[in-house]
PDB file of C-alpha atoms in Angstrom:
ATOM      1  CA  LYS A   1      99.790 -25.169  94.369  1.00 83.00           C
ATOM      2  CA  GLN A   2      99.481 -23.740  90.879  1.00 89.00           C
ATOM      3  CA  GLU A   3     102.536 -24.125  88.664  1.00 91.00           C
ATOM      4  CA  VAL A   4     102.954 -22.452  85.291  1.00 94.00           C
ATOM      5  CA  THR A   5     105.458 -23.634  82.700  1.00 96.00           C
ATOM      6  CA  GLN A   6     106.416 -21.919  79.467  1.00 96.00           C
ATOM      7  CA  ILE A   7     108.021 -23.640  76.530  1.00 94.00           C
ATOM      8  CA  PRO A   8     110.375 -22.893  74.884  1.00 93.00           C
ATOM      9  CA  ALA A   9     112.557 -20.880  77.257  1.00 94.00           C
ATOM     10  CA  ALA A  10     114.065 -19.048  74.295  1.00 96.00           C
ATOM     11  CA  LEU A  11     113.242 -18.795  70.619  1.00 96.00           C
ATOM     12  CA  SER A  12     115.092 -17.168  67.739  1.00 97.00           C
ATOM     13  CA  VAL A  13     113.345 -16.766  64.391  1.00 96.00           C
ATOM     14  CA  PRO A  14     113.835 -14.814  61.167  1.00 97.00           C
ATOM     15  CA  GLU A  15     111.561 -11.894  60.466  1.00 97.00           C
ATOM     16  CA  GLY A  16     108.255 -12.806  58.872  1.00 97.00           C
ATOM     17  CA  GLU A  17     107.804 -16.200  60.496  1.00 97.00           C
ATOM     18  CA  ASN A  18     104.635 -17.188  62.293  1.00 97.00           C
ATOM     19  CA  LEU A  19     105.378 -18.576  65.728  1.00 95.00           C
ATOM     20  CA  VAL A  20     103.729 -20.188  68.730  1.00 96.00           C
ATOM     21  CA  LEU A  21     104.588 -19.781  72.397  1.00 97.00           C
ATOM     22  CA  ASN A  22     103.272 -22.358  74.840  1.00 97.00           C
ATOM     23  CA  CYS A  23     102.055 -22.088  78.414  1.00 98.00           C
ATOM     24  CA  SER A  24     100.803 -24.905  80.635  1.00 97.00           C
ATOM     25  CA  PHE A  25      99.329 -24.803  84.130  1.00 95.00           C
ATOM     26  CA  THR A  26      98.660 -27.537  86.651  1.00 94.00           C
ATOM     27  CA  ASP A  27      95.377 -26.405  88.275  1.00 90.00           C
ATOM     28  CA  SER A  28      92.514 -25.870  85.854  1.00 89.00           C
ATOM     29  CA  ALA A  29      90.492 -23.859  88.420  1.00 88.00           C
ATOM     30  CA  ILE A  30      91.569 -20.522  86.996  1.00 89.00           C
ATOM     31  CA  TYR A  31      89.693 -17.242  86.673  1.00 86.00           C
ATOM     32  CA  ASN A  32      91.653 -15.895  83.728  1.00 90.00           C
ATOM     33  CA  LEU A  33      94.958 -16.144  81.907  1.00 94.00           C
ATOM     34  CA  GLN A  34      97.040 -13.154  80.831  1.00 95.00           C
ATOM     35  CA  TRP A  35      99.885 -12.853  78.362  1.00 97.00           C
ATOM     36  CA  PHE A  36     102.398 -10.075  79.021  1.00 96.00           C
ATOM     37  CA  ARG A  37     105.328  -8.643  77.148  1.00 96.00           C
ATOM     38  CA  GLN A  38     108.438  -7.425  78.961  1.00 95.00           C
ATOM     39  CA  ASP A  39     111.225  -5.499  77.271  1.00 94.00           C
ATOM     40  CA  PRO A  40     114.705  -5.603  78.882  1.00 89.00           C
ATOM     41  CA  GLY A  41     114.834  -3.503  82.034  1.00 85.00           C
ATOM     42  CA  LYS A  42     111.192  -2.503  81.686  1.00 88.00           C
ATOM     43  CA  GLY A  43     107.848  -3.310  83.252  1.00 89.00           C
ATOM     44  CA  LEU A  44     105.112  -5.622  82.044  1.00 92.00           C
ATOM     45  CA  THR A  45     102.727  -4.732  79.264  1.00 92.00           C
ATOM     46  CA  SER A  46      99.491  -6.677  79.088  1.00 92.00           C
ATOM     47  CA  LEU A  47      98.912  -8.183  75.641  1.00 95.00           C
ATOM     48  CA  LEU A  48      95.841 -10.355  75.968  1.00 95.00           C
ATOM     49  CA  LEU A  49      93.567 -11.570  78.731  1.00 93.00           C
ATOM     50  CA  ILE A  50      91.388 -14.652  78.322  1.00 94.00           C
ATOM     51  CA  GLN A  51      88.590 -15.297  80.776  1.00 90.00           C
ATOM     52  CA  SER A  52      88.145 -18.904  81.901  1.00 89.00           C
ATOM     53  CA  SER A  53      84.890 -19.117  79.925  1.00 90.00           C
ATOM     54  CA  GLN A  54      86.568 -17.999  76.692  1.00 93.00           C
ATOM     55  CA  ARG A  55      88.514 -20.034  74.154  1.00 95.00           C
ATOM     56  CA  GLU A  56      90.585 -17.317  72.513  1.00 95.00           C
ATOM     57  CA  GLN A  57      91.335 -13.618  72.196  1.00 95.00           C
ATOM     58  CA  THR A  58      92.832 -11.695  69.314  1.00 97.00           C
ATOM     59  CA  SER A  59      94.632  -8.375  69.093  1.00 95.00           C
ATOM     60  CA  GLY A  60      96.233  -7.428  65.799  1.00 96.00           C
ATOM     61  CA  ARG A  61      98.841 -10.039  64.914  1.00 97.00           C
ATOM     62  CA  LEU A  62      98.429 -11.782  68.259  1.00 97.00           C
ATOM     63  CA  ASN A  63      96.046 -14.613  69.022  1.00 98.00           C
ATOM     64  CA  ALA A  64      95.858 -16.395  72.347  1.00 97.00           C
ATOM     65  CA  SER A  65      93.948 -19.598  72.950  1.00 97.00           C
ATOM     66  CA  LEU A  66      92.933 -21.313  76.159  1.00 97.00           C
ATOM     67  CA  ASP A  67      92.115 -24.960  76.800  1.00 96.00           C
ATOM     68  CA  LYS A  68      91.271 -25.028  80.477  1.00 92.00           C
ATOM     69  CA  SER A  69      90.588 -28.758  80.647  1.00 91.00           C
ATOM     70  CA  SER A  70      94.070 -29.645  79.411  1.00 94.00           C
ATOM     71  CA  GLY A  71      95.747 -26.758  81.247  1.00 95.00           C
ATOM     72  CA  ARG A  72      97.220 -25.160  78.145  1.00 97.00           C
ATOM     73  CA  SER A  73      97.388 -21.810  76.428  1.00 98.00           C
ATOM     74  CA  THR A  74      99.184 -20.748  73.274  1.00 98.00           C
ATOM     75  CA  LEU A  75     100.195 -17.319  72.024  1.00 97.00           C
ATOM     76  CA  TYR A  76     100.353 -17.145  68.247  1.00 97.00           C
ATOM     77  CA  ILE A  77     102.310 -14.284  66.668  1.00 97.00           C
ATOM     78  CA  ALA A  78     101.780 -13.812  62.959  1.00 98.00           C
ATOM     79  CA  ALA A  79     104.341 -12.333  60.598  1.00 97.00           C
ATOM     80  CA  SER A  80     106.899 -11.650  63.310  1.00 97.00           C
ATOM     81  CA  GLN A  81     108.924  -8.431  63.286  1.00 97.00           C
ATOM     82  CA  PRO A  82     112.184  -7.423  64.994  1.00 97.00           C
ATOM     83  CA  GLY A  83     110.124  -5.148  67.243  1.00 97.00           C
ATOM     84  CA  ASP A  84     108.434  -8.252  68.665  1.00 97.00           C
ATOM     85  CA  SER A  85     111.710  -9.219  70.337  1.00 97.00           C
ATOM     86  CA  ALA A  86     111.032  -9.335  74.076  1.00 97.00           C
ATOM     87  CA  THR A  87     110.261 -11.739  76.903  1.00 96.00           C
ATOM     88  CA  TYR A  88     106.707 -13.070  76.856  1.00 97.00           C
ATOM     89  CA  LEU A  89     105.158 -14.042  80.173  1.00 96.00           C
ATOM     90  CA  CYS A  90     102.096 -16.140  80.818  1.00 96.00           C
ATOM     91  CA  ALA A  91     100.209 -15.733  84.111  1.00 95.00           C
ATOM     92  CA  VAL A  92      97.097 -17.391  85.524  1.00 93.00           C
ATOM     93  CA  ALA A  93      94.723 -15.963  88.092  1.00 90.00           C
ATOM     94  CA  GLY A  94      93.314 -18.373  90.660  1.00 81.00           C
ATOM     95  CA  GLY A  95      89.637 -19.126  91.050  1.00 63.00           C
ATOM     96  CA  THR A  96      88.911 -16.539  93.735  1.00 60.00           C
ATOM     97  CA  SER A  97      87.224 -13.167  93.576  1.00 52.00           C
ATOM     98  CA  TYR A  98      90.566 -11.397  93.236  1.00 62.00           C
ATOM     99  CA  GLY A  99      93.208 -12.360  90.790  1.00 70.00           C
ATOM    100  CA  LYS A 100      96.492 -13.253  92.413  1.00 82.00           C
ATOM    101  CA  LEU A 101      98.693 -14.167  89.489  1.00 89.00           C
ATOM    102  CA  THR A 102     101.007 -17.135  89.158  1.00 92.00           C
ATOM    103  CA  PHE A 103     103.621 -16.521  86.471  1.00 94.00           C
ATOM    104  CA  GLY A 104     105.605 -18.740  84.183  1.00 95.00           C
ATOM    105  CA  GLN A 105     109.291 -18.045  83.742  1.00 94.00           C
ATOM    106  CA  GLY A 106     108.814 -16.597  80.296  1.00 95.00           C
ATOM    107  CA  THR A 107     109.933 -17.176  76.733  1.00 96.00           C
ATOM    108  CA  ILE A 108     112.704 -14.931  75.396  1.00 96.00           C
ATOM    109  CA  LEU A 109     111.895 -14.179  71.770  1.00 97.00           C
ATOM    110  CA  THR A 110     114.418 -12.814  69.312  1.00 97.00           C
ATOM    111  CA  VAL A 111     113.282 -11.912  65.805  1.00 97.00           C
ATOM    112  CA  HIS A 112     116.229 -11.166  63.548  1.00 96.00           C
ATOM    113  CA  PRO A 113     116.017  -9.206  60.295  1.00 94.00           C
TER     114      PRO A 113
ATOM    115  CA  ASN B   1      96.197   9.097  83.892  1.00 68.00           C
ATOM    116  CA  ALA B   2      99.629   8.095  85.161  1.00 77.00           C
ATOM    117  CA  GLY B   3      98.430   4.529  85.804  1.00 93.00           C
ATOM    118  CA  VAL B   4     100.685   2.738  88.281  1.00 95.00           C
ATOM    119  CA  THR B   5     103.833   4.529  89.412  1.00 96.00           C
ATOM    120  CA  GLN B   6     106.641   3.294  91.619  1.00 97.00           C
ATOM    121  CA  THR B   7     109.184   5.228  93.662  1.00 97.00           C
ATOM    122  CA  PRO B   8     112.178   4.984  93.576  1.00 96.00           C
ATOM    123  CA  LYS B   9     113.275   3.452  90.255  1.00 95.00           C
ATOM    124  CA  PHE B  10     116.656   2.313  91.564  1.00 96.00           C
ATOM    125  CA  ARG B  11     118.157   1.902  95.016  1.00 96.00           C
ATOM    126  CA  VAL B  12     121.302   0.426  96.543  1.00 97.00           C
ATOM    127  CA  LEU B  13     121.175  -0.579 100.201  1.00 96.00           C
ATOM    128  CA  LYS B  14     123.687  -2.021 102.590  1.00 97.00           C
ATOM    129  CA  THR B  15     122.826  -5.151 104.548  1.00 97.00           C
ATOM    130  CA  GLY B  16     120.733  -4.235 107.574  1.00 97.00           C
ATOM    131  CA  GLN B  17     119.422  -0.932 106.237  1.00 97.00           C
ATOM    132  CA  SER B  18     115.729  -0.287 105.893  1.00 96.00           C
ATOM    133  CA  MET B  19     113.677   1.313 103.156  1.00 95.00           C
ATOM    134  CA  THR B  20     110.153   1.737 101.860  1.00 97.00           C
ATOM    135  CA  LEU B  21     109.011   1.328  98.266  1.00 97.00           C
ATOM    136  CA  LEU B  22     105.982   3.349  97.259  1.00 97.00           C
ATOM    137  CA  CYS B  23     103.370   2.287  94.742  1.00 98.00           C
ATOM    138  CA  ALA B  24     100.654   4.696  93.659  1.00 98.00           C
ATOM    139  CA  GLN B  25      97.730   4.206  91.298  1.00 97.00           C
ATOM    140  CA  ASP B  26      95.239   6.739  90.007  1.00 96.00           C
ATOM    141  CA  MET B  27      92.656   4.305  88.604  1.00 94.00           C
ATOM    142  CA  ASN B  28      90.658   3.926  91.837  1.00 94.00           C
ATOM    143  CA  HIS B  29      91.459   0.209  91.886  1.00 94.00           C
ATOM    144  CA  GLU B  30      90.535  -1.856  94.922  1.00 94.00           C
ATOM    145  CA  TYR B  31      93.240  -4.489  94.667  1.00 94.00           C
ATOM    146  CA  MET B  32      96.973  -3.933  94.754  1.00 96.00           C
ATOM    147  CA  TYR B  33      99.910  -6.346  94.650  1.00 95.00           C
ATOM    148  CA  TRP B  34     103.669  -6.458  95.217  1.00 97.00           C
ATOM    149  CA  TYR B  35     105.755  -8.948  93.204  1.00 96.00           C
ATOM    150  CA  ARG B  36     109.451  -9.602  92.969  1.00 97.00           C
ATOM    151  CA  GLN B  37     111.204 -10.805  89.826  1.00 96.00           C
ATOM    152  CA  ASP B  38     114.386 -12.842  89.990  1.00 93.00           C
ATOM    153  CA  PRO B  39     116.321 -14.533  87.164  1.00 85.00           C
ATOM    154  CA  GLY B  40     115.071 -18.063  86.616  1.00 79.00           C
ATOM    155  CA  MET B  41     112.268 -17.639  89.180  1.00 79.00           C
ATOM    156  CA  GLY B  42     109.720 -15.555  87.319  1.00 85.00           C
ATOM    157  CA  LEU B  43     107.536 -13.105  89.236  1.00 93.00           C
ATOM    158  CA  ARG B  44     106.420 -14.136  92.706  1.00 93.00           C
ATOM    159  CA  LEU B  45     103.759 -12.512  94.861  1.00 93.00           C
ATOM    160  CA  ILE B  46     105.036 -10.936  98.091  1.00 96.00           C
ATOM    161  CA  HIS B  47     101.938  -9.304  99.621  1.00 96.00           C
ATOM    162  CA  TYR B  48      98.637  -8.024  98.372  1.00 95.00           C
ATOM    163  CA  SER B  49      95.705  -5.890  99.443  1.00 95.00           C
ATOM    164  CA  VAL B  50      92.030  -6.194  98.561  1.00 92.00           C
ATOM    165  CA  GLY B  51      91.110  -2.761  99.889  1.00 93.00           C
ATOM    166  CA  GLU B  52      92.136   0.206 101.991  1.00 94.00           C
ATOM    167  CA  GLY B  53      93.343  -0.912 105.405  1.00 94.00           C
ATOM    168  CA  THR B  54      93.717  -4.580 104.415  1.00 94.00           C
ATOM    169  CA  THR B  55      96.818  -6.608 103.590  1.00 96.00           C
ATOM    170  CA  ALA B  56      97.572 -10.294 103.145  1.00 94.00           C
ATOM    171  CA  LYS B  57     100.607 -12.509 102.595  1.00 94.00           C
ATOM    172  CA  GLY B  58     101.535 -13.892  99.223  1.00 91.00           C
ATOM    173  CA  GLU B  59     103.977 -16.587  98.247  1.00 90.00           C
ATOM    174  CA  VAL B  60     107.219 -15.004  99.568  1.00 94.00           C
ATOM    175  CA  PRO B  61     106.316 -12.573 102.404  1.00 96.00           C
ATOM    176  CA  ASP B  62     109.227 -13.136 104.789  1.00 96.00           C
ATOM    177  CA  GLY B  63     111.385 -10.060 105.398  1.00 96.00           C
ATOM    178  CA  TYR B  64     108.763  -7.644 104.041  1.00 97.00           C
ATOM    179  CA  ASN B  65     105.922  -5.620 105.518  1.00 97.00           C
ATOM    180  CA  VAL B  66     103.207  -3.672 103.740  1.00 97.00           C
ATOM    181  CA  SER B  67     100.638  -1.022 104.477  1.00 97.00           C
ATOM    182  CA  ARG B  68      97.586   0.309 102.621  1.00 97.00           C
ATOM    183  CA  LEU B  69      96.532   3.381 104.571  1.00 95.00           C
ATOM    184  CA  LYS B  70      95.114   5.083 101.484  1.00 96.00           C
ATOM    185  CA  LYS B  71      93.319   3.356  98.641  1.00 96.00           C
ATOM    186  CA  GLN B  72      95.682   4.751  96.018  1.00 97.00           C
ATOM    187  CA  ASN B  73      98.935   3.822  97.781  1.00 97.00           C
ATOM    188  CA  PHE B  74     100.534   0.499  98.665  1.00 98.00           C
ATOM    189  CA  LEU B  75     103.834   0.594 100.560  1.00 98.00           C
ATOM    190  CA  LEU B  76     106.387  -2.214 100.733  1.00 98.00           C
ATOM    191  CA  GLY B  77     108.882  -2.051 103.599  1.00 97.00           C
ATOM    192  CA  LEU B  78     112.156  -3.826 104.182  1.00 96.00           C
ATOM    193  CA  GLU B  79     113.063  -3.507 107.872  1.00 92.00           C
ATOM    194  CA  SER B  80     116.533  -5.072 107.665  1.00 96.00           C
ATOM    195  CA  ALA B  81     117.652  -5.614 104.085  1.00 96.00           C
ATOM    196  CA  ALA B  82     119.506  -8.788 103.118  1.00 97.00           C
ATOM    197  CA  PRO B  83     121.415  -9.629  99.916  1.00 97.00           C
ATOM    198  CA  SER B  84     118.696 -12.204  99.126  1.00 96.00           C
ATOM    199  CA  GLN B  85     116.292  -9.275  98.683  1.00 97.00           C
ATOM    200  CA  THR B  86     118.248  -8.002  95.681  1.00 97.00           C
ATOM    201  CA  SER B  87     115.590  -8.094  93.003  1.00 97.00           C
ATOM    202  CA  VAL B  88     113.303  -6.094  90.767  1.00 97.00           C
ATOM    203  CA  TYR B  89     110.065  -5.204  92.533  1.00 98.00           C
ATOM    204  CA  PHE B  90     106.829  -4.670  90.644  1.00 97.00           C
ATOM    205  CA  CYS B  91     103.590  -3.252  91.902  1.00 97.00           C
ATOM    206  CA  ALA B  92     100.269  -3.951  90.223  1.00 95.00           C
ATOM    207  CA  SER B  93      96.692  -2.844  90.659  1.00 94.00           C
ATOM    208  CA  GLN B  94      93.380  -4.321  89.639  1.00 92.00           C
ATOM    209  CA  ARG B  95      89.779  -3.227  89.499  1.00 88.00           C
ATOM    210  CA  GLN B  96      87.228  -5.153  91.513  1.00 82.00           C
ATOM    211  CA  GLY B  97      84.998  -7.049  89.140  1.00 74.00           C
ATOM    212  CA  GLY B  98      85.094  -7.110  85.379  1.00 73.00           C
ATOM    213  CA  SER B  99      87.992  -8.899  83.761  1.00 75.00           C
ATOM    214  CA  TYR B 100      90.325  -8.628  86.782  1.00 77.00           C
ATOM    215  CA  GLU B 101      93.121  -7.482  84.502  1.00 85.00           C
ATOM    216  CA  GLN B 102      96.228  -6.399  86.390  1.00 89.00           C
ATOM    217  CA  TYR B 103      98.129  -3.243  85.498  1.00 92.00           C
ATOM    218  CA  PHE B 104     101.810  -3.101  86.365  1.00 93.00           C
ATOM    219  CA  GLY B 105     104.157  -0.320  87.363  1.00 94.00           C
ATOM    220  CA  PRO B 106     107.620   0.156  85.787  1.00 93.00           C
ATOM    221  CA  GLY B 107     109.468  -1.577  88.617  1.00 95.00           C
ATOM    222  CA  THR B 108     112.091  -0.746  91.238  1.00 97.00           C
ATOM    223  CA  ARG B 109     115.541  -2.268  90.907  1.00 96.00           C
ATOM    224  CA  LEU B 110     116.954  -2.893  94.380  1.00 97.00           C
ATOM    225  CA  THR B 111     120.494  -4.038  95.125  1.00 97.00           C
ATOM    226  CA  VAL B 112     121.520  -5.025  98.641  1.00 97.00           C
ATOM    227  CA  THR B 113     125.264  -5.260  99.192  1.00 96.00           C
TER     228      THR B 113
END
């Protein structure tokens, strides 16, 4: 059974810092890995999706990497801003033709001015 | 495009009552999913559907039923609500093929007293 772990559970940083969120998974037979953002009381917003054949994806100040063999992904946020404060969720899709997602418990990020 | 919508946004039920949550998507996606999100547990898959008229069990299906009579709608039913079903429920849809990215609705907050 796939298990996804996110470290740290919570992170508080001053504005402007570069930061890294970690995600690990136990079964390397994945189809893709998605990073989501969730604001309090809101739904999930997809940030980046990395296919199993890819090593990284970039969108603006966000960069996500994937090392399938070691079962790890990182989300790098450059020059953090208070508006980045949210919960960040990592989810992996199993190696089947449809992508049932297994989620980590998330990292709560607070960026203070 | 409205994307993925969920009805209702909030609901309070008494133990033993029944209700149906509606998920609708206007992206002509084949696959649809129901998740629940609980503190400390992350999101867990309840049921899913890979096409009109099909449904399958996810990780935590007990106490729930689903139906996919139309491609754009996925209904989640609680026949006899229990306090353990207090949660936030998210629906997601996904296109067949391509990146298999999942798109999430805004969620339904359900409280069972």
